Short mmCIF file of C-alpha atoms in Angstrom, two decimals:
data_model
loop_
_atom_site.label_atom_id
_atom_site.label_comp_id
_atom_site.label_asym_id
_atom_site.label_seq_id
_atom_site.Cartn_x
_atom_site.Cartn_y
_atom_site.Cartn_z
CA MET P 1 105.86 127.32 68.40
CA GLU P 2 109.18 125.89 69.54
CA ASN P 3 108.54 128.06 72.85
CA LYS P 4 105.44 126.18 73.13
CA TYR P 5 107.21 121.81 72.47
CA SER P 6 110.75 123.51 74.86
CA LEU P 7 107.69 124.02 77.53
CA LEU P 8 105.44 119.99 76.85
CA ILE P 9 108.82 118.68 77.33
CA SER P 10 109.48 120.52 80.64
CA CYS P 11 106.16 120.09 82.79
CA THR P 12 106.18 116.51 80.90
CA ILE P 13 109.96 114.92 82.42
CA ILE P 14 109.49 117.61 85.78
CA LEU P 15 106.66 115.56 86.61
CA LEU P 16 108.83 112.73 85.56
CA PHE P 17 110.75 114.37 88.98
CA LEU P 18 108.11 114.28 90.85
CA SER P 19 106.92 110.60 90.81
CA GLU P 20 110.47 110.75 92.53
CA ILE P 21 109.94 110.94 95.86
CA LYS P 22 108.31 107.16 96.24
CA VAL P 23 109.97 107.12 100.43
CA ASN P 24 112.21 104.17 100.95
CA ALA P 25 112.67 103.26 104.66
CA GLN P 26 115.51 105.05 105.47
CA GLY P 27 116.92 101.51 107.92
CA CYS P 28 115.56 101.38 110.83
CA VAL P 29 113.15 103.78 110.91
CA ALA P 30 110.34 102.42 108.87
CA ILE P 31 109.03 105.26 106.08
CA ARG P 32 108.13 102.82 104.22
CA GLN P 33 107.43 102.76 100.12
CA PHE P 34 105.35 104.47 98.98
CA SER P 35 104.61 108.56 98.55
CA GLY P 36 101.28 109.80 98.61
CA ILE P 37 98.90 109.42 94.97
CA GLY P 38 99.90 112.28 92.53
CA ASN P 39 103.54 111.77 93.05
CA SER P 40 102.58 108.27 90.63
CA LEU P 41 100.56 109.66 88.11
CA ASN P 42 103.85 112.29 86.20
CA GLN P 43 102.80 113.44 83.00
CA GLY P 44 99.15 114.15 85.04
CA GLU P 45 98.84 117.67 83.84
CA LEU P 46 99.40 116.27 80.53
CA LEU P 47 97.11 113.14 80.30
CA GLN P 48 93.99 113.75 78.45
CA GLN P 49 90.77 112.03 79.25
CA GLY P 50 90.66 108.75 79.23
CA GLU P 51 94.22 108.28 79.33
CA TRP P 52 96.65 106.16 81.07
CA ASN P 53 99.75 106.32 82.79
CA VAL P 54 102.13 103.58 83.59
CA LEU P 55 104.95 103.97 85.70
CA THR P 56 107.86 101.75 87.73
CA ASN P 57 110.67 102.81 89.93
CA TYR P 58 113.09 100.33 90.97
CA ARG P 59 114.34 102.24 94.59
CA TYR P 60 117.96 100.45 96.40
CA PHE P 61 119.11 101.22 99.84
CA ARG P 62 121.55 100.10 102.59
CA SER P 63 121.60 101.38 105.83
CA PHE P 64 123.85 101.08 108.72
CA ARG P 65 125.90 103.92 109.91
CA HIS P 66 123.75 105.09 113.58
CA PHE P 67 122.30 107.65 115.51
CA LYS P 68 121.06 108.96 118.14
CA GLY P 69 119.28 112.50 117.36
CA SER P 70 121.79 113.80 115.25
CA HIS P 71 125.41 112.20 116.99
CA GLU P 72 126.72 109.61 115.10
CA GLU P 73 127.43 106.60 116.19
CA PRO P 74 130.98 104.84 114.68
CA ASP P 75 131.83 103.00 117.84
CA ARG P 76 129.17 100.56 116.15
CA ILE P 77 130.88 100.11 112.76
CA THR P 78 133.69 99.84 115.13
CA ASN P 79 133.11 96.94 117.00
CA ASN P 80 131.36 94.90 115.12
CA THR P 81 128.25 95.93 116.50
CA GLU P 82 125.79 97.37 113.81
CA VAL P 83 122.42 97.08 112.16
CA ILE P 84 122.78 96.43 108.18
CA ASN P 85 119.98 96.54 106.09
CA TRP P 86 118.87 95.77 102.04
CA SER P 87 116.29 96.75 100.64
CA HIS P 88 115.02 96.21 97.12
CA SER P 89 112.10 98.01 96.04
CA VAL P 90 109.56 97.54 92.71
CA ASP P 91 106.63 99.45 92.54
CA LEU P 92 103.65 100.00 89.97
CA ASN P 93 101.85 102.37 89.36
CA ILE P 94 98.84 102.81 87.31
CA SER P 95 96.55 106.23 85.98
CA TYR P 96 93.74 107.61 84.72
CA ALA P 97 92.69 110.70 83.38
CA PHE P 98 88.49 110.57 84.33
CA THR P 99 89.08 114.25 82.73
CA ASP P 100 91.88 116.81 81.73
CA ARG P 101 92.17 117.48 85.21
CA ILE P 102 91.09 114.53 87.53
CA TYR P 103 93.45 111.73 87.74
CA GLY P 104 92.88 108.28 89.36
CA LEU P 105 95.79 105.79 90.71
CA VAL P 106 96.22 102.10 91.50
CA SER P 107 99.30 101.30 93.78
CA LEU P 108 101.36 98.05 94.04
CA PRO P 109 104.80 98.17 96.04
CA PHE P 110 106.58 94.72 95.62
CA VAL P 111 109.41 94.49 98.17
CA TYR P 112 112.85 92.11 99.05
CA ASN P 113 114.72 92.79 102.97
CA GLU P 114 117.50 91.19 104.10
CA ARG P 115 118.53 92.65 107.92
CA SER P 116 121.63 91.58 109.75
CA SER P 117 122.32 91.93 113.10
CA LEU P 118 124.26 91.17 116.85
CA TYR P 119 121.28 91.69 119.11
CA GLU P 120 118.75 90.08 117.48
CA HIS P 121 120.57 86.92 117.92
CA GLY P 122 121.44 86.58 121.39
CA ARG P 123 124.16 89.40 120.80
CA THR P 124 127.03 86.79 120.32
CA GLU P 125 127.14 85.67 116.38
CA ARG P 126 125.82 87.72 113.39
CA HIS P 127 122.76 86.43 111.34
CA SER P 128 120.13 88.13 109.01
CA SER P 129 116.62 87.87 108.94
CA TYR P 130 115.15 88.75 106.04
CA SER P 131 110.60 89.09 104.42
CA GLN P 132 109.37 89.79 100.75
CA GLY P 133 106.05 90.44 98.85
CA ILE P 134 103.01 92.09 98.28
CA ALA P 135 103.77 95.98 100.65
CA ASP P 136 101.37 97.75 100.98
CA MET P 137 98.65 98.68 98.10
CA ARG P 138 96.89 102.17 97.56
CA ILE P 139 94.29 103.69 95.72
CA GLY P 140 93.52 107.40 94.66
CA ALA P 141 92.87 110.22 93.01
CA GLY P 142 94.08 113.66 92.15
CA TYR P 143 92.90 117.68 90.85
CA TRP P 144 94.08 119.69 89.45
CA LEU P 145 93.86 123.27 90.45
CA LEU P 146 93.68 125.17 87.43
CA SER P 147 93.46 125.14 83.29
CA GLY P 148 94.19 126.89 80.24
CA ASP P 149 95.42 130.29 80.42
CA LYS P 150 95.89 130.01 84.82
CA ALA P 151 97.84 127.27 84.10
CA THR P 152 100.67 128.69 81.72
CA ASN P 153 103.44 129.79 84.17
CA GLY P 154 102.66 126.66 86.37
CA ASN P 155 99.90 124.07 88.45
CA MET P 156 99.23 122.76 91.43
CA ALA P 157 97.03 119.72 92.13
CA ILE P 158 95.83 117.44 95.81
CA GLY P 159 95.05 114.04 96.20
CA ALA P 160 94.45 112.00 98.55
CA SER P 161 94.64 108.19 98.75
CA ILE P 162 93.39 105.11 100.93
CA LYS P 163 96.25 103.07 102.21
CA LEU P 164 95.52 99.23 102.47
CA PRO P 165 96.80 96.52 104.23
CA THR P 166 97.95 94.52 102.15
CA GLY P 167 101.38 94.30 102.90
CA ASP P 168 102.11 91.33 106.03
CA TYR P 169 102.68 93.21 108.92
CA ASN P 170 103.79 89.54 110.62
CA ALA P 171 106.77 88.48 108.49
CA LYS P 172 108.67 85.63 110.06
CA SER P 173 112.14 84.89 110.19
CA THR P 174 113.97 82.14 111.32
CA PHE P 175 116.39 84.24 115.22
CA TYR P 176 119.05 82.27 116.17
CA ASN P 177 120.23 81.87 119.66
CA VAL P 178 116.76 82.78 121.46
CA SER P 179 115.14 80.36 122.82
CA GLU P 180 115.35 79.72 126.23
CA SER P 181 118.13 76.75 125.77
CA GLY P 182 119.88 78.81 122.90
CA SER P 183 118.69 77.72 120.25
CA GLN P 184 116.27 79.03 117.41
CA GLU P 185 112.57 80.66 116.65
CA ARG P 186 110.19 81.39 114.17
CA ARG P 187 109.43 85.05 114.84
CA PRO P 188 108.00 88.08 113.08
CA VAL P 189 111.37 89.91 111.86
CA ASP P 190 112.46 94.06 112.88
CA GLN P 191 109.30 96.99 112.07
CA SER P 192 112.21 97.98 109.54
CA ILE P 193 111.42 95.13 106.89
CA GLN P 194 108.19 94.07 107.41
CA PRO P 195 106.37 94.73 104.08
CA GLY P 196 102.95 95.53 106.10
CA ASP P 197 102.08 97.93 108.42
CA GLY P 198 98.92 96.87 109.56
CA GLY P 199 97.02 99.98 109.28
CA PHE P 200 94.23 101.20 106.83
CA GLY P 201 95.87 104.83 106.31
CA LEU P 202 94.64 107.99 104.53
CA ILE P 203 97.52 110.26 102.51
CA LEU P 204 97.00 113.39 101.45
CA ASP P 205 99.04 114.45 99.96
CA THR P 206 100.02 118.65 96.85
CA GLN P 207 102.77 118.37 94.09
CA GLY P 208 102.89 121.30 91.72
CA LEU P 209 105.36 122.96 89.77
CA ARG P 210 105.85 127.48 88.38
CA PHE P 211 107.74 127.80 84.76
CA LEU P 212 110.88 130.40 86.73
CA GLY P 213 111.74 131.16 82.65
CA LYS P 214 114.81 130.54 80.55
CA GLU P 215 114.24 127.04 80.84
CA PHE P 216 113.97 126.66 84.47
CA VAL P 217 111.34 124.83 86.37
CA LEU P 218 110.94 125.60 90.19
CA TYR P 219 108.89 122.09 92.01
CA TYR P 220 107.43 120.83 94.64
CA ASP P 221 106.09 117.29 96.28
CA GLY P 222 104.35 115.96 99.55
CA PHE P 223 102.69 113.81 102.01
CA TYR P 224 101.61 113.41 105.75
CA LEU P 225 99.64 109.97 105.77
CA ILE P 226 97.50 108.81 108.36
CA ASN P 227 97.28 105.83 110.54
CA PRO P 228 94.10 105.50 112.97
CA ARG P 229 95.46 102.32 114.31
CA THR P 230 97.11 102.64 117.24
CA THR P 231 98.37 99.22 117.08
CA ASN P 232 98.96 95.76 114.90
CA GLY P 233 99.51 93.10 117.14
CA THR P 234 103.21 92.18 116.07
CA ARG P 235 104.97 91.50 118.84
CA THR P 236 108.27 92.67 119.05
CA PHE P 237 109.65 90.24 121.52
CA ARG P 238 112.40 93.82 122.73
CA GLU P 239 110.42 93.70 126.24
CA THR P 240 112.98 90.10 127.05
CA LEU P 241 116.22 92.76 126.31
CA SER P 242 115.41 95.22 129.29
CA PRO P 243 112.33 95.77 131.56
CA VAL P 244 112.01 99.57 130.32
CA LEU P 245 110.74 98.13 127.28
CA SER P 246 107.62 96.58 128.01
CA ASN P 247 105.11 99.62 126.23
CA GLU P 248 107.24 98.23 123.19
CA ALA P 249 105.87 94.21 122.79
CA ILE P 250 104.71 94.90 120.01
CA MET P 251 104.25 96.80 117.52
CA ALA P 252 102.73 100.46 116.51
CA VAL P 253 100.72 101.73 113.35
CA PRO P 254 103.14 105.22 113.39
CA ASP P 255 102.02 108.18 110.90
CA GLN P 256 105.77 109.08 107.81
CA PHE P 257 105.47 112.15 106.06
CA ALA P 258 108.07 113.91 103.38
CA PHE P 259 108.79 116.98 101.31
CA ARG P 260 110.50 117.90 98.80
CA THR P 261 111.47 120.72 96.00
CA GLY P 262 113.87 121.77 93.79
CA ILE P 263 114.73 122.90 90.33
CA PHE P 264 114.49 121.41 87.50
CA LYS P 265 116.55 122.24 83.96
CA SER P 266 116.36 120.67 80.40
CA LEU P 267 118.96 120.96 78.34
CA PHE P 268 117.24 120.11 74.94
CA VAL P 269 119.12 117.88 73.37
CA HIS P 270 117.32 114.30 72.36
CA GLY P 271 114.86 115.31 75.70
CA LEU P 272 117.60 115.11 78.21
CA GLY P 273 116.98 117.15 81.49
CA ILE P 274 117.89 117.17 85.15
CA SER P 275 117.44 118.29 87.93
CA LEU P 276 119.12 118.81 91.74
CA GLY P 277 116.49 119.77 95.58
CA GLY P 278 116.15 118.24 98.83
CA ARG P 279 112.80 116.68 100.69
CA VAL P 280 112.59 115.74 104.15
CA GLU P 281 110.50 112.63 105.28
CA GLY P 282 110.28 110.68 108.49
CA VAL P 283 108.22 108.86 110.84
CA PRO P 284 106.67 111.51 113.71
CA VAL P 285 107.02 110.82 117.68
CA LYS P 286 103.51 111.24 117.98
CA ASP P 287 100.33 111.26 115.43
CA LEU P 288 97.84 112.74 114.72
CA PHE P 289 94.69 110.48 114.92
CA GLY P 290 95.78 106.93 118.05
CA GLY P 291 97.28 106.74 120.53
CA ASP P 292 100.80 105.98 120.91
CA GLU P 293 101.72 103.09 122.59
CA GLY P 294 103.70 99.88 121.07
CA PHE P 295 107.36 100.39 119.41
CA ARG P 296 108.26 102.82 116.47
CA ARG P 297 111.58 104.36 115.71
CA PRO P 298 111.34 108.15 114.81
CA GLY P 299 113.06 109.92 112.97
CA TYR P 300 113.71 111.97 110.48
CA VAL P 301 116.14 112.59 107.28
CA ILE P 302 116.99 115.63 104.97
CA SER P 303 119.04 114.44 101.95
CA ILE P 304 119.77 116.48 98.44
CA GLU P 305 118.73 115.10 95.30
CA PRO P 306 119.85 115.26 92.77
CA GLY P 307 118.53 113.80 89.06
CA PHE P 308 118.30 112.65 85.57
CA SER P 309 115.86 111.96 82.83
CA TYR P 310 115.63 111.12 79.47
CA MET P 311 112.10 111.14 77.26
CA ILE P 312 111.79 109.74 73.71
CA ARG P 313 108.09 110.15 72.69
CA ASN P 314 105.98 108.16 75.05
CA PHE P 315 108.68 106.90 77.47
CA THR P 316 111.08 108.51 80.12
CA ILE P 317 113.22 107.49 81.39
CA ASN P 318 114.33 109.10 85.34
CA LEU P 319 117.44 108.75 87.94
CA ASN P 320 117.52 110.55 91.24
CA VAL P 321 120.03 109.53 94.37
CA PRO P 322 118.81 111.48 97.28
CA VAL P 323 122.28 111.86 99.58
CA ALA P 324 121.81 112.39 103.38
CA LEU P 325 122.82 115.36 104.73
CA TYR P 326 121.53 115.43 108.27
CA ARG P 327 120.54 112.17 109.92
CA ASN P 328 118.05 112.27 113.20
CA ARG P 329 117.01 109.47 115.34
CA THR P 330 114.61 111.90 118.03
CA ARG P 331 113.43 110.10 120.78
CA SER P 332 109.85 107.61 121.06
CA VAL P 333 107.69 107.90 124.44
CA THR P 334 109.35 105.08 125.44
CA ASP P 335 113.17 106.63 125.75
CA ILE P 336 110.50 110.18 126.31
CA ALA P 337 108.68 108.01 129.91
CA ALA P 338 112.11 106.04 130.76
CA THR P 339 113.89 109.09 131.44
CA THR P 340 115.36 109.89 135.02
CA PRO P 341 117.16 112.96 136.16
CA ASP P 342 119.56 109.73 137.04
CA ASN P 343 119.31 108.67 133.44
CA TYR P 344 118.87 110.10 129.89
CA ARG P 345 117.14 107.67 127.57
CA HIS P 346 118.27 107.93 124.18
CA GLY P 347 117.13 104.84 121.55
CA ASP P 348 119.31 104.51 118.24
CA ALA P 349 118.42 104.15 115.00
CA ALA P 350 120.00 102.96 111.24
CA PHE P 351 120.38 105.45 107.69
CA ALA P 352 121.65 105.11 104.62
CA ASP P 353 124.12 107.70 103.45
CA TYR P 354 121.58 107.32 99.89
CA LEU P 355 119.11 105.57 98.06
CA LEU P 356 118.69 104.84 94.24
CA ASN P 357 115.31 105.56 92.39
CA VAL P 358 115.64 104.23 89.08
CA GLY P 359 111.76 104.90 86.92
CA LEU P 360 111.05 103.86 83.93
CA ALA P 361 107.46 105.38 82.99
CA TRP P 362 104.92 105.16 79.45
CA ARG P 363 102.10 107.57 78.52
CA PHE P 364 99.04 105.62 75.71
CA VAL P 365 97.92 108.26 74.33
CA LYS P 366 94.14 108.04 72.76
CA LYS P 367 95.24 109.16 69.52
CA GLU P 368 98.26 110.69 67.90
CA THR P 369 98.20 115.34 68.32
CA SER P 370 100.16 117.60 67.92
CA PRO P 371 102.16 119.09 71.12
CA PHE P 372 101.50 121.87 70.37
CA ASN P 373 98.12 120.90 71.49
CA GLN P 374 98.30 120.46 74.39
CA PHE P 375 98.11 123.63 76.30
#
């Protein structure tokens, strides 16, 4: 029985770590703050039919290091021309188990963003722009593939959700020194801090865990967001910076992706657990469906991800701090089209050094049951 109870604690906490793949914008590359629907379920495998789970996550980052490809541009900081994004986001996720294997979830994110730059304000003074409010909501469901004795050594879930364009994708702020007379104007903020992207999307995701013995657990989690809409009608004003950027006058509605894996170990000291893994997340150069017109900053980040969690009864707190190891601002469609034998074009983007993720989860059970009966 002691081994079963240890297995229960490991499975519950590891599913909390799976919930933390929530992806943030990593700076100028607009990786938005959501994940596949199953990832937020957290105790999904342990929820019995009719039970609820509530999870809230807070995430923060500061991006300021500029990259062209994988090459950092340190002169941007030296010359005080770097773009700095500060991002705060809170997600509220509510899941429900229709059966022991089928679950549903609703996720509602809220964001507050600030962006400081020179080039967006006439290149003469540094000013900040702001955005806040509800971001894009997700509604979906998932299914655990194994049950009973087949799930003794682990399990895997697949899920799908619809991303709704509930976030403002034309949020405006004050920009200085930009009009013909050099005065201020209200303009849309940069794509990286828009609360939404303006498109209905389909998120396909998977998550799973495998018990390795000696209280170690392998976990993995990934998703791909399909955004069929090409552009959302929000003007960027990038065409005013250079004729080469005429294709980028309107914001694109890009796909995005993430994958995460690692090892978790329960320490069995008052519900304490630790993990170490890696993750990759990004925005592709071209979408799976739809056109490739409009403005996007494609790129991806590879991070190492240490984590910590603590569980007491039906409440769990989780802390993850992904630290960037490799950042790559890939060449956009415009970069490729505008390159000539005499002019190789490669746009840049700012990335964060690390993310701070804090999650709190509550499981609401139908009735008090012995933990030994849940496997």
